Each structure stands twice: as structure tokens, then as C-alpha cells.
Amino acid sequence: MAEIHLKGLAHSYSDNPQSSADYAIHEMEHVWHQGGAYALLGPSGCGKSTLLNIISGLIKPSHGSVLFDGVEVNEIATQDRNIAQVFQFPVIYDSMTVYDNLAFPLRNMKVDKDKIDSKVKEVAHTLDLTDILHRRASNLSADAKQKISMGRGLVRDDVSAILFDEPLTVIDPNLKWKLRRQLKQIHERYNITMVYVTHDQLEASTFADKIALMYQGKIVQFGTPRELFENPNHTFVGYFIGSPGMNFLSVEKLASGNGTEFCFDGIALPLDSNQKKILNDSSSSNLKVGIRPEFIQLSAVQHPESLPCEVIHTEDLGTYKIVTVLLGQQKLKIRLGEEQQAPQKTAFATFPSQWLKIYIDEYLVDTNSGDAGDE
Amino acid sequence: MNKVQNNKAWLLVLPVFLLVAFSAIIPLMTVVNYSVQDIFDQNNAYFVGLEWYQEVMSVPRLQDSLARQFFYSGTVLLIEVPLGICVALMMPTRGWTASLSLIVLALPLLIPWNVVGTIWQIFARSDIGLLGYVINGIGIDYNYTNNSVDAWFTVLLMDVWHWTSLIALLCYSGLRAIPDAYYQAARIDRASSWAIFRYIQLPKLQGVLIIGVLLRFMDSFMIYTEPFVLTGGGPGNSTTFLSQTLTKMAIGQFDIGPAAAFSIIYFLIVLLVSWLFFTTITHLDKDKVKEQSHD
Amino acid sequence: MTRNKRIGIISYSAFVLLPIYWLINMSFKSNEEITGGLSLWPQQFTFANYQVIFTDPSWYNGYFNSIYYVVLNSVITLVVALPAAYAFSRYKFVGDKHLFFWLLTNRMAPPAVFLLPFFQLYSSVGLFDTHIAVALAHCLFSVPLAVWILEGFMSAVPREIDETAYIDGYSFGHFFIRLFLPLISSGIGVTIFFSFMFSWVELLLARTLTSVNAKPIAAIMTRTIGASGVDWGVLAAAGVLTIIPGVLVIYFVRNHVAKGFALGRV
């Protein structure tokens, strides 16, 4: 059982890192709690696989330390860390049967025969592998092979964390959800810390209780899927999470008759007084306002707070529609439910001020306290 | 693979077919033709059926060299295959040392076969050769030109020097094709180095090893030039292998009929052994799968 | 572990290099020094042995002859094997499997078997003692192997690439040379390596099919054994010179060979 603590951790592949660009992982402080189901989400090249391999010990970090239950494991080899890892492509021992594959780690640990037998059968049952237990592993389908890779981690009593490195890449789409659900069940049953690396937000949010979103070698936000959706910490989170991603409008200060307004293309946004105050107090010129496509209301008739815009494109995706509108020079995406009618040509958009998020220098500003929006 | 049925593809194969047919079918037919006739001169040839075949099979000299040949090929395989695998496992995987060891290993493969013989002739001589000098120096009486055991040892050593590289290079590239994840998974599963070799590396080498063993069997079974240069087949007939016996018979003594019959038998033996080896290996593999799925 | 490996590979490399070093060592010695006693390096360093070879046309022509037929063999092999391998990798046609297998069996034929018939065949068509005769005879062994290697590489290239090229309006020849060949360049490297290897090292057929004009260097080397015994120095120098082309070939294809062995068949 383990809590994994990344303490002052940073990693560079170059021996003598000069600038921040030399770092694959920027200095970070992070804790994965015992028994949690976590996803490490991010675009390719953001450093998530590097981070996973540092935890498993396949890569030695250049700075900082990894602690398992408070004990530093930097110098402890992979095989002694009590972790299991499932790779992107299934790794199985071709010449063995499924049974022998599952028994392999236990045999290497010299566990006695009866114990191995019962443990293998139990895990095979959990993973639905009982029927093919005596087949040769090399001729199985990719999803069965991936289950075997995972099973080799589950048979060991000493495993306290299982790391998944994009494990569903080679699985048929229709089997993916089934395997994800099985993963979830296993997590509940075995009370093992699981860290799941993926670039797919859907995979991350269905599997994990909490998601760590990585961008350019940093964890930019760590929270529940809902938190990441409703309060993206960083413009990248807003853009990466959700489909389509958050709309961002660069705004500038303009003096007008009734005080200061924040405008883009000469259009004033309906911000509340607190939001205006924060923007007004900032000395930065990088000011952005973000809103989720789900939260913009679109109507064919004018309302008091609404802004006129031009509909340029409507995509009907069955259960919902994505409408692209032109507001000033800005294209905005708006998501409508299937029962809603998409207006033609001219429409009126309303921006509820509680869903307008303020970003200064790309980071979210908490409008309730006025501080930068860390947890 | 989903190939398209198209008989026009024959046009693309035609050059190869004509070339190989010219170099293979005509000569082979000539050999078959000789093997069933007794030829005195251009105008006097008699059909003798399988007489030559019966005759050559009962010549002790040929039986001896056939037995010697099998023993030689067997020994060569037993030494070179395990040694080649070991060398491949030891080779550096990246950087300039990898390139260097690749070049060093490939070196013996690209030396003309008679020069290989010459190199060893010089190297192993007890008067001017380093190897012979050193062996005699440590008190062992060694002279490959008049002791048949020494001659055998030298020919074998030469073959190992010459051809182990081929197995090693094949295995080396086979090993390079194994993704890193396999080694990482094995480390996580706490596999010993032996288990990694037995359950990851060896199974992945199966393909290249089949080819390596086949090539080594065929080439060692046809060996001619290197022992001819090194020992001339001696002392006595102790290192006279099949090809040399055959060449002596055909060109030296001009016994064309028996030589042709013997050629055919020779060719068939190589074909048969290669075929047996190949089908046994592929069948073993299939049986294992079947057996386990019925288990 | 890694230290043992290093020791292992260094010892094996030493085993490979030592006999070659001995040959080189001897090529710089005079015959008196060679037979006079053992020394680890030349005491009286001399180029005399190489001078013998470089000043005598019957010696150095042997090199030209060998290189000539080896290059000829590699070119013929590639030219005929490329389309054939393409056909085997892309199409089904009447007798394809039998043909493929028959090609491979030729690799299993002992050259000694073909000695006499080859001699008669090439004599009867007037090709005896020509470079092309040796090149053609070697093709019997190099072509099947080349087809086999190239077929493996070509099968690894997805069919879609061919189809896309046709849709884009490429002619077959244009597609094959401009698009397809670069994709299998490793395979071509390996094929050249093997054709070269076979043709350069083979002596039995080359010697039988030539007498004067196309005689390979390897056959000329037997001349060093004269009435007064063996001319060791010249023999060693000639041997050293035959190793050089091989080294050049390995150097140029070294990256392809490592990759090529693994991707392709051989």
C-alpha cells in the first residue's frame, strides 16, 4: 500500500540543463494518495510518460525525489518498488500459456505452487480469462493480451500501485469501454493506487476520481473531472478539456460613460463588478475572458443582456449541436442540446457572468477571493 | 496479406525465371543425363539406368566423406549457434562501439574463402604462425599438416572464426527488434537474466535462428575452398569433405557418370535435411499450440 | 554484468582480428624475416610485397577482374530481383508458391555439383573466360536470396502506398523508382551486401569458368606457391588487399545491415 509523493521532482534528459526548455519535467510537488484512481492527462510530448517511468523507476530523475509512504525510493530498482506497469503495447511472454504468464512474477519470487495456483485462478476469474487460461498467449487478441499484462501485476500481493501507460491504444473501440469498466471494478476490489496515463479526456474522466492535467512538463491542474471542467485553472486546461474546448476572448480596458469596460473588438462583455475590479487592478496586458460553449445561451430574439452575432456554421452531432458564431471578429463555439433550435443568420448570445472566467497571464483568477486560483 | 490475383505478374518474374532456368535447369538436366549414362566419347554413350547410383553408394571413400561431412556440419552447428547467440548478447547496443563491433564481426564474412584458408594456413603453422607457435610453446605438440586430430581442430576453429559472425549478426538484429517495454516488464516481474533470455530473447530469436541454422547447415555441408587451401583434405583423407571428393572425381579423374550420380544424391541430401529441419520446427510450434488449446 | 559483457565482446573481437592482424603483419615482412623467426610486428618494415602486386599486370588485373564481375553480378541481381520480388509481394499468380520455393532450392545446390555442366554450358555458348559468365553463374545463388530478402521488405510496405500513387496519377515505372525504392532502401542495402558477399568470396565457380582474361584475384594467389616454396610475403599482401573491398562495403551498409536483418527476412 503506498502513497506516492513526488518531492521537488524535476527531470532533464540532458546532462547539463541550461534553460527551462531542457527540462522534460519541471520542478513539481505532488502527492498520489493511497488507493486513489488517478489519471495523468495531457497531449503527447507533455512529459506524462516520463513522469510515469520516473515513478516506476525505469527512469532516474535528475532532480528531487520520489517517496513511497515517506521513504525515498530514488535508488531502489524497479523490481523492488512493489509496483506494476501496463504498457501501451501489450507485453506478454509469447512462448507461455496465459496461466504461465500470470504465474511468472510469482514463480520469480519463489512463491509455493498452491499459492500460485489459487492466486492465478482468482485473478483470471476477475479478468474473465478463465476460459483461455491454458491457451498460448501469443495468439490472443490485443485486449486479452492487455488483460494478461495487467493480471501479472494483480497476482502479486505486494503490489501497491499499478501504472498504466496509455493501455487502450491498441484496443478496438467497442472493447475499450468494457475494459475501462473492468479496470474500475478491479480498483474498487483491490484497493490499489492506480495511475493512468492517457491523452484522451473521456478515458481519463471515466476512469479516474482525480485527474492531473499536464502541459509542457508541469501539472497545471489536479482535481476532479468536474473541477477541471467548471474551473479550468489555466487556459490550456480550458482548451484541452471539453468538446469543443473553452472559448477565450482577449480583452482590453476601455473607458466609457459608465466607468471602465472590458472589450474585445469594441464589444463590452457583461462582467460583474468584482470581475471588472480584478481586471482593472492587473498590470498585465495578457487579459483573457473564457467561457465554456455549454454556458453561452443562444436565441433568435434579443434579450436585455444579449449581444447580436452572426451564425456561420452549425454542426449537428445527434445528441447535441455545435454552432459557430461570429461576434465582432471573434469566432465562438456554442453547444446546444438536441431539443434546442439553432437560429439562422443573425442570433443573440447571452453570457451569464458566473460562467465568465478571468485569466491573467493564462492563469485563472478566483473571482471570489481575488487570488490566483490554486487549490 | 490481401494479394490481388493477376497473372500479368509473371512478366515481372520472367527475367528471374529465365536467368535461373538458364543457370540451373540446363546444367541440372545435364547432370541427370550424365548420371544415367556411360559415356566413352562424344558418340558412344550407353544408357545404364541407376547403375551409377548403386555403385557410388557402395564406394567406401564416398561413404566415409559423407559421414565426415555430417559429423562436421553437426559439430559446426553445435559450436556456432550457441556461441553466436552469446556474442550477439554481448554486443554493445548503441554508440560508436556498436558500429565498430558490427564491422569487426562482419569482417570474416567478406573475405574470399581461399584467403580465409590462407589466413589460417599462415596463422596456425607451427613455424611461422602465431597460433601454432603459442600452442607448441605451452608444451602441446601441434602440427595440423601431419596430425589428423590437429587438422580437424584447425578446420573447425577456422569455420567458427569464419561463420559465427553470421549467427551473431542475425541474432543481434533479432535482439534489436525487441521493444524496450519487454525488458521493462520483465524487470517489474522480477525476472532473472536467465528468465529474460529464456522467455523473452530466445522466443523472439526463433525466426532468425531458423534461417541461421539453415544457412549454416547448407554452407557447411557444401564447404570446399577453406579446408582445401588449409589442409588440402589431409593428412590422408581426414579433412576431405563431400565437395572436394566430388570435384576430384569429376575433374581430377573424369569419372563423369558416378560423379553426376553422386551430385544428384548430394543435392537431394541437402534438400531433404533442410526440408526436414524446417517442417519439424514449424510443426513442433503448431503442435505446442494445439496441445495447449486442448488442455 | 555489463563489465563481463564488455570483456566478452572484446575477447571475441580479438579472436576475429588476431588472424587478420597476423596476415597484415606478415605482408610487411620480407620472406627471410618470415621464415627466420617469429615476431609480433615487422622488424624490417617493407612494401616490397605490395610492390610486386602493384607492378605486375597479371596480379593487379586479377583485382579488376574480380571487382568487375562482382559489380556485374550485383547489378544483374538487383535489376532482375526487384520486379520479381515486387510481383511476389503484391500479386497472386499461377504457380507463384512453387516458383518461389524452386528459386530457394537453388540456394541449396552445392556449387561443386554445377562445376562441370557450367563449364560445358558456358563453353558451348562462347562465354568461357568472360566476366559475364562468372556473374551469371553467381546469379544462380545470389538471385534467389535477393528475391527472398526484397520480398520481405516489400511486404512490410503497405499496399495503400501503391494505390495512392496510382490515384495520384503516377505511372508504374515512375512510382516504382521515385517512391517505392526509397522506402525499401535498407532492403537494397542488405541485398547488395549479400550479393557482394557471395560473389566476392566464391572461388570454386569463378576459377572453373575462367582461364586468363577474367581470372579472379583469389585464383591468381595460388601462383605464389612456386618451385622454391611459398612466397609468403606476397601471398599475405595479396590476401590483405582482398579484405579491403569487403571493409568498404560493410562500412557503407553498416546501418542498413543492423536494421535490415531485423526488418526483412534474413
Coordinates of C-alpha atoms in Angstrom, one line a residue, chain B residues 3 17 41 67 77 96 126 148 152 162 177 182 216 234 254 262 276 295:
Chain B
K3 CA -2.8 -10.1 -52.6
F17 CA 12.8 -17.2 -64.2
D41 CA 33.3 -40.3 -76.0
A67 CA 29.9 -39.5 -42.6
L77 CA 26.2 -26.0 -35.7
W96 CA 30.3 4.1 -31.9
S126 CA 53.9 -24.1 -36.1
S148 CA 44.7 -35.5 -38.3
W152 CA 40.3 -31.3 -37.6
H162 CA 34.6 -17.5 -40.3
A177 CA 13.8 -5.7 -32.8
Y182 CA 9.5 -6.2 -22.8
R216 CA 24.9 -22.7 -41.7
G234 CA 44.8 -34.1 -45.4
F254 CA 36.9 -37.5 -65.1
F262 CA 26.8 -38.6 -56.7
L276 CA 13.1 -32.0 -42.6
D295 CA -5.5 -28.9 -22.4

